[in-house]
Coordinates of C-alpha atoms in Angstrom, one line a residue:
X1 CA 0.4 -21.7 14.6
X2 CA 2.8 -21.5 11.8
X3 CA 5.8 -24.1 11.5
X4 CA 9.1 -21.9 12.6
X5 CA 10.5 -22.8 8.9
X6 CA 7.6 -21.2 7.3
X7 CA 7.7 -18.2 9.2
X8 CA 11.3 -17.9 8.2
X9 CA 11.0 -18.4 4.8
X10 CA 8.3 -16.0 4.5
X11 CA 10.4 -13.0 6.0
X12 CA 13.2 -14.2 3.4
X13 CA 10.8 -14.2 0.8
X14 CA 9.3 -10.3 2.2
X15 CA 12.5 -9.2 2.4
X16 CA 13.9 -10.3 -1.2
X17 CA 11.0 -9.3 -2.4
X18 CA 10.7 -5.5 -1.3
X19 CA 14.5 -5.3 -2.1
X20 CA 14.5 -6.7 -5.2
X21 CA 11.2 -4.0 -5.8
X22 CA 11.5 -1.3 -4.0
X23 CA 15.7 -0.9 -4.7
X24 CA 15.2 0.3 -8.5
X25 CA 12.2 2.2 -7.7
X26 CA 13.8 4.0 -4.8
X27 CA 17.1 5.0 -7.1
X28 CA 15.2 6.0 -10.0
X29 CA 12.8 7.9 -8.3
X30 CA 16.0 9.7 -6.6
X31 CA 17.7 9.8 -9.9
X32 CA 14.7 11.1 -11.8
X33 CA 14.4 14.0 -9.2
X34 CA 18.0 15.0 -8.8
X35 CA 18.3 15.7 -12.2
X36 CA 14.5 17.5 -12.5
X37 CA 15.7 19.9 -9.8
X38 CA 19.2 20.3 -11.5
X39 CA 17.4 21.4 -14.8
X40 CA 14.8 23.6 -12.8
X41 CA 17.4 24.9 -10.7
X42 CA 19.2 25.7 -14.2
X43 CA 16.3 27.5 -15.6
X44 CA 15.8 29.2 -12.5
X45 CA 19.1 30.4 -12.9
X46 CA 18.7 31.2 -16.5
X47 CA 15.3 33.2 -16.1
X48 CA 16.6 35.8 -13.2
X49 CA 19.9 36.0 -15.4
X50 CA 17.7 37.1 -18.6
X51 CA 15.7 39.1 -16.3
X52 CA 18.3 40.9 -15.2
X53 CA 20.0 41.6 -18.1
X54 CA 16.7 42.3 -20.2
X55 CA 16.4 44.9 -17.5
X56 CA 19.9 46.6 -17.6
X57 CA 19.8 46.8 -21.2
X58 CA 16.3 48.6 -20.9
X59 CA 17.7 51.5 -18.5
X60 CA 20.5 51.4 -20.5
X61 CA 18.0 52.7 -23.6
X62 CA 16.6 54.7 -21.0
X63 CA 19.6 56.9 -20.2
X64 CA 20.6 57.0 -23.7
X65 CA 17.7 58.3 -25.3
X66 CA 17.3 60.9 -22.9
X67 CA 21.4 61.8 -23.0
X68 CA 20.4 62.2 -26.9
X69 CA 17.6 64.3 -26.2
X70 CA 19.2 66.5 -24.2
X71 CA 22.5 66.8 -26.2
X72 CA 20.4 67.3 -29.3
X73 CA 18.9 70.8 -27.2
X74 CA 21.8 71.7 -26.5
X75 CA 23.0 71.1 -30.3
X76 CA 20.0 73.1 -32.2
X77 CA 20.1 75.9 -29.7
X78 CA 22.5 78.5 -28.7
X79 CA 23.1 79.8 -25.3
X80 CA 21.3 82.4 -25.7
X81 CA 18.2 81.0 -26.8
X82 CA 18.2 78.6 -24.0
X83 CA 18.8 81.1 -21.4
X84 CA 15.5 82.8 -22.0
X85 CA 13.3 80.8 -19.8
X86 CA 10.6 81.3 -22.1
X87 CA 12.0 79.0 -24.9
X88 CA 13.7 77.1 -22.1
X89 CA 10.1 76.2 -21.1
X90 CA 8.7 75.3 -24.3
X91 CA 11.9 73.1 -24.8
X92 CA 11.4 71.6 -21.5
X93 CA 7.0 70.5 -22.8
X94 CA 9.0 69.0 -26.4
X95 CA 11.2 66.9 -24.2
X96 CA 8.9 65.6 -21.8
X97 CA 6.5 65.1 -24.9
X98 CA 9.4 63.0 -26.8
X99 CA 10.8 61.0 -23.6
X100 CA 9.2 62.2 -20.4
X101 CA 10.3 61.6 -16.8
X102 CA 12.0 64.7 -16.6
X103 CA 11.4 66.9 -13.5
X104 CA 13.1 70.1 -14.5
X105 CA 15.5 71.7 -16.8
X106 CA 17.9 74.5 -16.4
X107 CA 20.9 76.0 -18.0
X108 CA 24.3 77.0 -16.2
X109 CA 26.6 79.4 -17.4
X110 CA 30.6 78.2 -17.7
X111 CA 31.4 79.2 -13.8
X112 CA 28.2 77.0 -12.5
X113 CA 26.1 79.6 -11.7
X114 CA 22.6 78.8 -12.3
X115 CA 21.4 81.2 -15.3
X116 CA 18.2 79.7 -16.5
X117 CA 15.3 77.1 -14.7
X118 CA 12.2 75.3 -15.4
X119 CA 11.0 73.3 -12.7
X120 CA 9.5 73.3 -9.2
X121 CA 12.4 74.2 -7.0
X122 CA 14.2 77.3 -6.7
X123 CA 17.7 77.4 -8.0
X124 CA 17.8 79.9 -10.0
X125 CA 21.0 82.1 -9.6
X126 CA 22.5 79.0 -7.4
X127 CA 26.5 78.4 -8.0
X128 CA 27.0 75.1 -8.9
X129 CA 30.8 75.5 -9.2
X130 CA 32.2 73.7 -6.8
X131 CA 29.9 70.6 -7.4
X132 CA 31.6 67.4 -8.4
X133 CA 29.1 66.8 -11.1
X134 CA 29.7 70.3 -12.7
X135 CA 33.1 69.8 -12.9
X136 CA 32.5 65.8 -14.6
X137 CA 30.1 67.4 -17.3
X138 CA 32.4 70.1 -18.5
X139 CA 35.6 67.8 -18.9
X140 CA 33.5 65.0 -20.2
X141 CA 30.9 66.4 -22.1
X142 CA 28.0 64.6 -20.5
X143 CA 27.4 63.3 -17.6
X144 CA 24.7 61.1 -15.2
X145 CA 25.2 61.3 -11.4
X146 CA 24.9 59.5 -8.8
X147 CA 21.7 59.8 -6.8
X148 CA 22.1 62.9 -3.9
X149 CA 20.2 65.6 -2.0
X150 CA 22.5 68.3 -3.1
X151 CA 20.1 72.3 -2.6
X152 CA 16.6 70.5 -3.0
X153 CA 17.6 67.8 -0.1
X154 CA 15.6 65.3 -1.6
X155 CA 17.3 62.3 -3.6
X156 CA 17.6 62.5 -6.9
X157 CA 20.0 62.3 -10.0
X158 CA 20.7 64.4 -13.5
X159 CA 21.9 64.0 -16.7
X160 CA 24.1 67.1 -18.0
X161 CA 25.7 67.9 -21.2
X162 CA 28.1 70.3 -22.5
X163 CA 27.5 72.8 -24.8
X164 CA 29.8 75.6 -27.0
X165 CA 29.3 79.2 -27.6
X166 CA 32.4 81.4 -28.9
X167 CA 34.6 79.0 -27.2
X168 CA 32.9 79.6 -24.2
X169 CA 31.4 76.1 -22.5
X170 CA 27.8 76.1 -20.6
X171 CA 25.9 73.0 -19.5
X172 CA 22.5 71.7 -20.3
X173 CA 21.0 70.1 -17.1
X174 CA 17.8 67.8 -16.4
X175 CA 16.5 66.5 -13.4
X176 CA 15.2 62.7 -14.0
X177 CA 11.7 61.8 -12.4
X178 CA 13.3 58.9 -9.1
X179 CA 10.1 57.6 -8.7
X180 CA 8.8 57.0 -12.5
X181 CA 12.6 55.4 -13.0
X182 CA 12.4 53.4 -10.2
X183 CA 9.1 52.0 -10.5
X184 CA 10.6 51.4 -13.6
X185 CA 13.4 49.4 -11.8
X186 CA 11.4 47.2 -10.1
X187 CA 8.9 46.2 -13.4
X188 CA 11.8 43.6 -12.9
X189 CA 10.7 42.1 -9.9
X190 CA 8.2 38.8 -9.7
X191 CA 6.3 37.5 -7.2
X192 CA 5.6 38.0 -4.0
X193 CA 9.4 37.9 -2.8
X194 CA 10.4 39.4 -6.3
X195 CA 12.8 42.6 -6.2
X196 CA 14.7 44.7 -8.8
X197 CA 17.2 47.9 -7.7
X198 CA 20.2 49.7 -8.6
X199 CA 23.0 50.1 -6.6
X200 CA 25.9 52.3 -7.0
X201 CA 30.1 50.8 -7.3
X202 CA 30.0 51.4 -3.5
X203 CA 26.6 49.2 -2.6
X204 CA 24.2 52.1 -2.3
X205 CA 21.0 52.2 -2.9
X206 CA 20.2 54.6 -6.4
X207 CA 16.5 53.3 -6.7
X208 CA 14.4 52.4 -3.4
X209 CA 14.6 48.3 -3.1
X210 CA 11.0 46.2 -2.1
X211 CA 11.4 45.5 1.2
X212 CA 13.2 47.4 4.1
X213 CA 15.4 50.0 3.3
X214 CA 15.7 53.5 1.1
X215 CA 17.4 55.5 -1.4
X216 CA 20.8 55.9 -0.4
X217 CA 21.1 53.7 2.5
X218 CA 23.9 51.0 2.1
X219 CA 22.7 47.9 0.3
X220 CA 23.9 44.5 1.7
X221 CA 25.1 43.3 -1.1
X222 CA 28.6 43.5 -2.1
X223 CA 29.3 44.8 -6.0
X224 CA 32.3 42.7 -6.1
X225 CA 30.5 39.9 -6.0
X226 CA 29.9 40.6 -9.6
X227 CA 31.6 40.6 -12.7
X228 CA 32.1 43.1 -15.0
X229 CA 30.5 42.4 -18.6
X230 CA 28.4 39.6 -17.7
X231 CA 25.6 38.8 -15.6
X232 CA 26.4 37.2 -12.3
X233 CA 23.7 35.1 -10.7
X234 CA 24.5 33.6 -7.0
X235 CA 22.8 32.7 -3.7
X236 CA 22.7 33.8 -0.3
X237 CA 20.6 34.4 2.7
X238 CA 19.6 37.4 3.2
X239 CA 19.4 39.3 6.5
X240 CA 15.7 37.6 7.3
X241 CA 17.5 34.3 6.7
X242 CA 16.0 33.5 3.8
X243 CA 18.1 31.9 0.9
X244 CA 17.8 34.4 -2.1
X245 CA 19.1 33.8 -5.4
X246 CA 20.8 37.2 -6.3
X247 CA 21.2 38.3 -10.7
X248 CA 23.3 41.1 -11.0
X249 CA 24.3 43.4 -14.4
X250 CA 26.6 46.3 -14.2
X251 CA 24.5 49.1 -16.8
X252 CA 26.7 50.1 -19.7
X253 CA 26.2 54.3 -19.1
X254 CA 27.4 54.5 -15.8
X255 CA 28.5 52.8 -12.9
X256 CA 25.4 51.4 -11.2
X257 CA 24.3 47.9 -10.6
X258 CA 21.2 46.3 -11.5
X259 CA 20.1 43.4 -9.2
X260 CA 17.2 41.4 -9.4
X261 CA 16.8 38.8 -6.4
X262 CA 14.3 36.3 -5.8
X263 CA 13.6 34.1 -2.9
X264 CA 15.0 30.4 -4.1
X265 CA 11.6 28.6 -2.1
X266 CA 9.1 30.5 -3.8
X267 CA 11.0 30.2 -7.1
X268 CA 11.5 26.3 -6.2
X269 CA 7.5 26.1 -5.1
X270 CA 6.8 23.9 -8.3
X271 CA 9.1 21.7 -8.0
X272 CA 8.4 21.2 -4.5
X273 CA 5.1 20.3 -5.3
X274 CA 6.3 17.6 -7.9
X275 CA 8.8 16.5 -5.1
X276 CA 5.4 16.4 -2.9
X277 CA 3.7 14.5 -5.7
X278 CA 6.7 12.0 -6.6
X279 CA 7.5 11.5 -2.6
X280 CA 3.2 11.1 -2.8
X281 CA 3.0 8.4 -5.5
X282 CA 6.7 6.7 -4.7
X283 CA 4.9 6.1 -1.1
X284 CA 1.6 4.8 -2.7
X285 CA 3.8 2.9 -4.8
X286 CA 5.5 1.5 -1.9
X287 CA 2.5 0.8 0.0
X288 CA 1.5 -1.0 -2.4
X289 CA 4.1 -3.2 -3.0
X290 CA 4.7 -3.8 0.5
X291 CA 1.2 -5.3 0.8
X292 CA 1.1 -7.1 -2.5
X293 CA 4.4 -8.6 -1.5
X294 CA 2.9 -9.4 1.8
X295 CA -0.3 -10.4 0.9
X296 CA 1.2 -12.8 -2.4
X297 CA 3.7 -14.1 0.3
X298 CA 1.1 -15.3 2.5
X299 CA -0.5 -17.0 -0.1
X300 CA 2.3 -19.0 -1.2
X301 CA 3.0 -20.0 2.4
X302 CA -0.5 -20.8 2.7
X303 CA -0.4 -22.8 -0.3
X304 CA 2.9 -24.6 0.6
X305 CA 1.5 -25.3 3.9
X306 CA -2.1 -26.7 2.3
X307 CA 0.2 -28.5 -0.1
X308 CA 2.4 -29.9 2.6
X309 CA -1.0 -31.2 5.2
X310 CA -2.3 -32.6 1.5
X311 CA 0.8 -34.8 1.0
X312 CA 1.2 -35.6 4.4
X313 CA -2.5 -36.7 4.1
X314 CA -1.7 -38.9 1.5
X315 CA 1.3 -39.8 2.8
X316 CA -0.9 -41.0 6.0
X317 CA -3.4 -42.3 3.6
X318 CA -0.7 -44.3 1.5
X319 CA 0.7 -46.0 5.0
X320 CA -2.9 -46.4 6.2
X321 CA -3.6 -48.5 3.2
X322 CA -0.5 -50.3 3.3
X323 CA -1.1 -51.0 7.0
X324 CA -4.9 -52.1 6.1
X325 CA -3.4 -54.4 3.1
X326 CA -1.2 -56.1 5.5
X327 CA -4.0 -56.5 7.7
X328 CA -6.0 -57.7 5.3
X329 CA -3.4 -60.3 4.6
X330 CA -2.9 -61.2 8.5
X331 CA -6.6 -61.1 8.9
X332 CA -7.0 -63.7 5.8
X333 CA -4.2 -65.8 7.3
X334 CA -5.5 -65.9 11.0
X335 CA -8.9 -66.7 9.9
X336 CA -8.1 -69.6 8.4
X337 CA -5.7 -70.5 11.6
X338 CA -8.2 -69.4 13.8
X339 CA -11.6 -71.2 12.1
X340 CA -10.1 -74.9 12.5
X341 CA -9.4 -75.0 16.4
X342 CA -13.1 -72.9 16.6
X343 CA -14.5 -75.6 14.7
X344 CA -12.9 -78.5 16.9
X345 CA -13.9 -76.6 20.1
X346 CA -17.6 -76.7 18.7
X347 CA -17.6 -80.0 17.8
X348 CA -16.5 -81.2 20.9
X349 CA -18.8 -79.0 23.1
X350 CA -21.4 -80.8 21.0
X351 CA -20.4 -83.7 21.8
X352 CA -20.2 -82.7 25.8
X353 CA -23.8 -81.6 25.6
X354 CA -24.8 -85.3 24.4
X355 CA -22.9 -87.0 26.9
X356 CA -25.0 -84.4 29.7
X357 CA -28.1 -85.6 28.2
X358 CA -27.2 -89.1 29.8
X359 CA -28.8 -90.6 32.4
X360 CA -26.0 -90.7 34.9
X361 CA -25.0 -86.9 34.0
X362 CA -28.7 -86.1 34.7
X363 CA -28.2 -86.9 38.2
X364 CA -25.2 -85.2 38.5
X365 CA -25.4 -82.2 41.0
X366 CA -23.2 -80.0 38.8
X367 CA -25.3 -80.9 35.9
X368 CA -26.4 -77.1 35.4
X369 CA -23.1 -75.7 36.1
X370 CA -21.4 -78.1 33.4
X371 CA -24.8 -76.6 31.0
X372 CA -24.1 -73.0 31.7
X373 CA -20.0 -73.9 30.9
X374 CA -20.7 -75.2 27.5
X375 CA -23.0 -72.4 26.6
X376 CA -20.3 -69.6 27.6
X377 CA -18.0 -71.9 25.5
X378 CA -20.6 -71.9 22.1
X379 CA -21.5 -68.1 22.7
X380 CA -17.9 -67.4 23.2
X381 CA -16.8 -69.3 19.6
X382 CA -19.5 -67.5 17.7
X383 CA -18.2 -64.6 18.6
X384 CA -15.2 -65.5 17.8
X385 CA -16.3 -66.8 14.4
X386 CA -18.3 -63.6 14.1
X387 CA -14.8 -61.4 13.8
X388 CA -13.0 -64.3 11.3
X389 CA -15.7 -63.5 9.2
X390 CA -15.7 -59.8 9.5
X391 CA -11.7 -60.1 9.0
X392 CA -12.1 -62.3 6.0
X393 CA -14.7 -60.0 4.6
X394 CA -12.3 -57.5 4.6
X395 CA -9.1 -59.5 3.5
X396 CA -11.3 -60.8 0.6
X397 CA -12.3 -56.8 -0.3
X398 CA -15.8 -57.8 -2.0
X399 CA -17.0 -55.9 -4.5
X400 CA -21.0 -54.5 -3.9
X401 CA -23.4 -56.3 -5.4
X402 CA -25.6 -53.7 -7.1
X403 CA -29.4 -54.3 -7.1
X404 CA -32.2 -52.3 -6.6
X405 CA -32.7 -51.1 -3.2
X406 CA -35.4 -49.2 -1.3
X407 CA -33.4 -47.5 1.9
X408 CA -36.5 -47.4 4.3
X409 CA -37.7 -50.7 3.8
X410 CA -34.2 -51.9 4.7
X411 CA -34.2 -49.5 7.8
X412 CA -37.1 -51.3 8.3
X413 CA -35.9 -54.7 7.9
X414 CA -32.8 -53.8 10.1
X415 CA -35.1 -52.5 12.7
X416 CA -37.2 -55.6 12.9
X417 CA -34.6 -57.3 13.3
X418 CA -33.3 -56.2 16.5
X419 CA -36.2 -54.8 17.9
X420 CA -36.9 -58.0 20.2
X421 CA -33.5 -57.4 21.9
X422 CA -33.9 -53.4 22.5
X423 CA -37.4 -54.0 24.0
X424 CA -35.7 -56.4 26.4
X425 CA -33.4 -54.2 27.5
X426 CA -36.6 -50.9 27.6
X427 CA -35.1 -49.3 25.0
X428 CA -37.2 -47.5 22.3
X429 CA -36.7 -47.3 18.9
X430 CA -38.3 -44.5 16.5
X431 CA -38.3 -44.0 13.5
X432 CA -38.7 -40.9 11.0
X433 CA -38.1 -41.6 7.7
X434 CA -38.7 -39.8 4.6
X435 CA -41.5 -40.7 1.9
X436 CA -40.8 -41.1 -1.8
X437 CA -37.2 -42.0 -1.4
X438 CA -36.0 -43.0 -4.9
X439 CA -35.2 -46.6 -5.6
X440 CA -31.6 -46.6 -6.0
X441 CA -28.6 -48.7 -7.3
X442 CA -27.1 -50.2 -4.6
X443 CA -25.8 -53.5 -2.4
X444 CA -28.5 -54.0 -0.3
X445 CA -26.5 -56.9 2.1
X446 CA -23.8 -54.6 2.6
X447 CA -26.1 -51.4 3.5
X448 CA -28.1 -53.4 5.9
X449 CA -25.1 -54.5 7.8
X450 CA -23.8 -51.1 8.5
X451 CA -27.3 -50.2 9.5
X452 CA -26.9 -53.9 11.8
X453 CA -23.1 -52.3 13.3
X454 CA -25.0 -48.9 14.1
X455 CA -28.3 -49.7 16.0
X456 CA -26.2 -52.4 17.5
X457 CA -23.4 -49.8 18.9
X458 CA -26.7 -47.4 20.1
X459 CA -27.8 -50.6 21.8
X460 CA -25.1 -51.6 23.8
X461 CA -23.9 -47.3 24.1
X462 CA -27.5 -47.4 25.9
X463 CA -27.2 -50.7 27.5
X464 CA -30.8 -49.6 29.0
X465 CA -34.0 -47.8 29.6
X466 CA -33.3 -45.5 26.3
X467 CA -34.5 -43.9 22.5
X468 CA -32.9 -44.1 19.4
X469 CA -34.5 -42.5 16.7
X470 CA -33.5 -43.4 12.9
X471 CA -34.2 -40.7 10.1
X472 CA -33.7 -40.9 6.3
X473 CA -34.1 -37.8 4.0
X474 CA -33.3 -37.0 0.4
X475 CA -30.4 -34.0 0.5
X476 CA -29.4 -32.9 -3.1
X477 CA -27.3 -36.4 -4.5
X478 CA -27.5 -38.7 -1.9
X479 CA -30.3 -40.3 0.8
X480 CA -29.0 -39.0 4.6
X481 CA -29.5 -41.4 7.5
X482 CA -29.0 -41.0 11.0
X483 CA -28.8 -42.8 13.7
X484 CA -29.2 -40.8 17.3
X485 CA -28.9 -42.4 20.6
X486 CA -29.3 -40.9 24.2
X487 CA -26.4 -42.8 25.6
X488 CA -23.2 -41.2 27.2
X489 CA -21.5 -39.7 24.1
X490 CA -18.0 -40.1 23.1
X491 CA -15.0 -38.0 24.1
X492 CA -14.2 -35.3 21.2
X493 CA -9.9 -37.2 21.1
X494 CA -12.0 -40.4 20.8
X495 CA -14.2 -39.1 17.3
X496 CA -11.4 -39.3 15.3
X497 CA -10.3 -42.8 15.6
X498 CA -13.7 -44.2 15.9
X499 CA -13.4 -45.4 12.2
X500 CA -9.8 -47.0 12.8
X501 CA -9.6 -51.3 12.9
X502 CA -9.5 -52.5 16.7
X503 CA -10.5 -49.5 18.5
X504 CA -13.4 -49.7 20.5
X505 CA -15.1 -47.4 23.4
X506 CA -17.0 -50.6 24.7
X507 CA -15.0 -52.7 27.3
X508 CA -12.5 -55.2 26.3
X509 CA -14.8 -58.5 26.2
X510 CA -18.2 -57.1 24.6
X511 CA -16.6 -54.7 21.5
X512 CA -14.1 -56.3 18.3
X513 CA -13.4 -52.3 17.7
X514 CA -14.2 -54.0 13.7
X515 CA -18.0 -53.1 13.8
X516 CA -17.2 -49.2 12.6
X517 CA -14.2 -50.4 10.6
X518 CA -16.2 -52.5 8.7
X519 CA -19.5 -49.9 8.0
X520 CA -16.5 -47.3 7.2
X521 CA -15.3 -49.7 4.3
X522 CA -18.7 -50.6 3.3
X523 CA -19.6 -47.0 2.7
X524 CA -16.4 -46.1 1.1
X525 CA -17.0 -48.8 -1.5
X526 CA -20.5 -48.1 -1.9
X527 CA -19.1 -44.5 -2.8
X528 CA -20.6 -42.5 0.2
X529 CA -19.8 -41.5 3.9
X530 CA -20.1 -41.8 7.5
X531 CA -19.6 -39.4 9.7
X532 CA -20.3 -38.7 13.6
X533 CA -21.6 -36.2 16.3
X534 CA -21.5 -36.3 19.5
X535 CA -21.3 -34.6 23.2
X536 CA -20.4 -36.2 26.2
X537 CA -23.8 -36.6 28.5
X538 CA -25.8 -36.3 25.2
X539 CA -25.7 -38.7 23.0
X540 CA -24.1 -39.9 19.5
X541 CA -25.5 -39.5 16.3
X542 CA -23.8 -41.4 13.3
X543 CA -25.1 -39.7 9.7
X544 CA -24.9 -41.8 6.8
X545 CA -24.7 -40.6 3.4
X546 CA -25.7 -42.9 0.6
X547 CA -25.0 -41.6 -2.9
X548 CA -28.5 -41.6 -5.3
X549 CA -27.2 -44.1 -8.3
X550 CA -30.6 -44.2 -10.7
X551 CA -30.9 -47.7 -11.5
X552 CA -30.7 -49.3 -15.4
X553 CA -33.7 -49.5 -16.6
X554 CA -34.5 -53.4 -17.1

C-alpha cells in the first residue's frame, strides 16, 4: 500500500499537470473555433447576400430586356399594323424568337377594349378599362404588374407599354410565361433546404416558394425587414422551427422582393463536422494526456518510492555496519576479558582432575559425581572459548586466503568430518555432487567452516533419526551448494533474521546464534551468497553460491 504522502503528492502532481496541459489546449482549441465559425458564419452571410443580389440583378435584366422588346414593337409599328392579328402573330414568333417566355400578346385600343390577341385565352373584344393596370400603363408609359387572376383566373403578370397614333394613346400588352420566370426564381436556391421567391411590398407571394405555400398566398416574411438599396441578410425560425438565414433584394423595375433563404444547419454542416473533428482530436488529445500524465506520475512515484526503500536500505545497511563495527570492537575487547578467567578455570579443573586421580579420592563415594562435574566444567569452557574465537574472528575481519580449491573434495572433507557424530544420532547423510567442478580461487579454511556451521545446524535441527542431502552444481558464474535437511523448518518471520549476530532458533544453552553470522560474513567476503528455504514440517535448505574465480596460472 502506498505511504498517504505519496498518494497525495501524486494527485498534486496529476492535477498540476492536466491544468498546466490541458488549460492552453482547452482555450485555444475554443479560441481557434470561435473565430473559424465567425469567418464561416461571415462567408455564409456573404454567399446568400451575393446570391441574392446576383439573382435580383438577373430578373432585373429579365424585365428590362423584355420592356425593350416590347416598347421597340410598339415603336416600329403603328396601330394599325398591330391591330391586324395577322402581323400581330408574326410579331408575337420575332419576340418569343428574340426573348421568349411570353404567353400572349394583344393590343388595346385607348378606352381598354381589347382590339387585337395572340394567345390561348379568349379576350378578344374584353374591356379592360376599369383595370388598375390599364390605367398605370397609359399615365406611365409602361408598366409590370403585380401577379393576379384577373378574366383568365389563373395567376399571372404583364408588361404593358404605351404607344401614339394621331395623338390618340393605345397599349401594347404581353403576358409573361409564371412558370419559366419562376423556375427562373428559384435557379437561386441550393441545397436541399435552399429557396429563392419574389414577394410583393405587401409579403405576397409573386413566384411559387419551395416548400408549402403558393402564388399569391401571404408570405411570412415581413418586407420591412429589409432595406431599400441594399441587400439585407438576417435569421429567423421559420414556422417548422427551423433557424433560416433569410437574403433579401428589393428588384430595381418594380416593387417586388427577391429572397433567397437557406437553413443555417445545413449551411453550417461543414463546420459542424470540423467542430466534430476538433471536439474528436481535442478529446484524443486529452485522453492522451490524461494517461501520459498518469502513467509518467506513477512512475516518478514509483521511482521516488524505489529511491526512498534504496536509501533506507542503506541507511539500514550504514547502521548495521556501524552496529557490527562496534560489535566487532566489544567482541575484540570481551574476548580478551573473557579468555583469561576461561583459561584459569581450565587450569584449575586440571588440576582438580589430578588431585581425583589420588588414592584417597579413589575411594571417595562421590568420586564419579566430582568426574562428571569437571567434565561439564571443560565442555562448558570450550564452548565458551569456541564463541571468543568466533567473536575475535570477526573483530579481527581476516582477509581470505586465496588458494586453489576443489569444492567437492572439501564437501567431502567437511562430511567426514562429522559423519561419526550424525551416525550416532541415525542420521544419514547423502551426497550429490556435481562432476568436473572447476578448480577455483578461493579460501579453502574459511569455505569449509561455513560448510562445518551448516551440516552442524541440519544436525542438531534433526537432533535424530534423519537425511540431509548436500548437492553442488556449476550454474552460469558461480558453484551452487545446498544443504537440505528433513527437520522441522523455520517460521517464514524467523528467515529473515536468520543471518543477524545472536539470534538463534536452537534453545538458549546449545545455539551462540554466531554460527550463521559468521558463514554470512565468510561468504560476503569471499564475494558470494547464502541464502535459505524453508517450510515449517519440511525441512530447511541453505543454498550457497560460491563465485567461479579461475585461478593464476603458476
Amino acid at each position: 500500500m502506498t505511504h498517504p504522502l505519496y498518494e497525495s503528492l501524486k494527485k498534486k502532481l496529476v492535477v498540476i499537470t492536466l491544468t498546466v496541459s490541458l488549460t492552453p489546449l482547452i482555450i485555444l482549441g475554443g479560441t481557434i473555433y470561435y473565430q473559424f465559425e465567425k469567418m464561416y458564419r461571415e462567408k455564409i452571410v456573404e454567399q446568400i447576400r451575393y446570391r441574392a443580389q446576383s439573382q435580383a440583378e438577373a430578373v432585373d435584366l429579365f424585365f428590362r430586356k423584355r420592356v425593350a422588346l416590347l416598347g421597340i414593337m410598339a415603336d416600329t409599328s403603328n396601330y394599325l399594323q398591330l391591330a391586324d392579328e395577322a402581323y400581330l402573330s408574326r410579331v408575337f414568333r420575332v419576340m418569343n424568337f428574340r426573348q421568349g417566355n411570353f404567353v400572349d400578346l394583344g393590343v388595346i385600343d385607348h378606352v381598354g377594349v381589347h382590339q387585337a390577341y395572340i394567345g390561348p385565352y379568349d379576350l378578344r373584344g374584353r374591356n379592360y378599362g376599369e383595370q388598375p393596370w390599364f390605367n398605370e400603363a397609359m399615365s406611365r408609359g409602361q408598366y409590370i404588374s403585380d401577379v393576379y387572376t384577373g378574366f383568365r383566373n389563373l395567376p399571372h403578370f404583364i408588361i404593358a407599354v404605351r404607344g401614339h397614333e394621331n395623338y390618340h394613346p393605345w397599349i401594347l400588352r404581353a403576358t409573361i410565361d409564371s412558370e419559366v420566370f419562376g423556375n427562373m426564381v428559384r435557379s437561386a436556391q441550393v441545397g436541399k433546404t435552399g429557396d429563392a421567391y419574389i414577394v410583393n411590398r405587401s409579403g405576397v407571394y409573386q413566384t411559387r416558394p419551395r416548400f408549402g405555400s403558393e402564388v399569391l398566398s401571404q408570405s411570412p416574411v415581413s418586407p420591412d425587414t429589409f432595406a431599400g438599396g441594399a441587400t439585407t441578410v438576417w435569421e429567423q425560425r421559420n414556422i417548422y422551427g427551423k433557424t433560416v438565414l433569410y437574403a433579401g433584394c428589393w428588384l430595381k423595375t418594380l416593387p417586388w422582393l427577391l429572397i433567397v433563404s437557406q437553413e443555417v444547419r445545413e449551411e453550417m454542416e461543414s463546420l459542424f463536422a470540423t467542430q466534430y473533428l476538433e471536439f474528436a482530436i481535442m478529446g484524443l488529445g486529452i485522453i492522451a494526456i490524461v494517461l501520459t500524465t498518469v502513467f509518467t506520475t506513477r512512475l516518478t512515484i514509483r521511482h521516488l518510492i524505489t529511491n526512498e526503500m534504496r536509501m533506507n536500505e542503506m541507511q539500514a545497511n550504514l547502521i548495521q555496519s556501524d552496529k557490527l563495527a562496534a560489535l566487532g570492537k566489544m567482541a575484540a575487547g570481551v574476548a580478551h576479558e573473557i579468555n583469561n578467567p576461561l583459561a584459569v578455570i581450565l587450569q584449575k579443573t586440571g588440576w582438580m582432575e589430578d588431585l581425583l586421580s589420588e588414592e584417597e579420592f579413589q575411594n571417595s563415594k562421590n568420586l564419579q559425581e566430582f568426574q562428571n562435574a569437571l567434565k561439564k566444567i571443560e565442555s562448558h569452557v570450550d564452548r565458551a572459548r569456541k564463541v571468543v574465537r568466533n567473536m575475535l574472528g570477526y573483530a579481527r575481519k581476516m582477509e581470505p586466503h586465496l588458494e586453489d580449491v576443489d569444492v567437492n573434495q572439501t564437501v567431502h572433507q567437511t562430511v567426514n568430518l562429522l559423519e561419526n557424530f550424525a551416525r550416532t544420532n541415525n542420521i544419514d547423510i547423502q551426497t550429490d555432487l556435481a562432476e568436473n567442478l572447476p578448480i577455483i580461487a578461493s579460501d579453502q579454511a574459511q569455505l569449509q567452516q561455513v560448510f562445518l556451521n551448516l551440516i552442524s545446524n541440519a544436525i542438531d535441527a534433526i537432533e535424530k533419526d534423519g537425511t540431509i542431502e548436500i548437492k553442488s552444481q556449476k550454474s552460469n558464474s558461480v558453484i551452487t551448494v545446498s544443504v537440505q535437511d528433513d527437520g522441522p523448518g523455520i517460521e517464514e518471520d524467523k528467515q529473515k533474521r536468520i543471518f543477524d549476530p545472536f539470534f538463534t532458533t536452537k534453545q538458549a544453552e546449545k545455539g551462540t546464534g554466531l554460527g550463521l553470522w559468521v558463514t554470512y560474513s565468510i561468504m560476503e567476503k569471499l564475494g558470494g551468497a547464502i541464502s535459505v528455504k524453508s517450510q515449517i514440517g519440511h525441512g530447511a535448505t541453505f543454498i550457497v553460491e560460491i563465485p567461479i574465480v579461475i585461478p593464476e596460472k603458476k
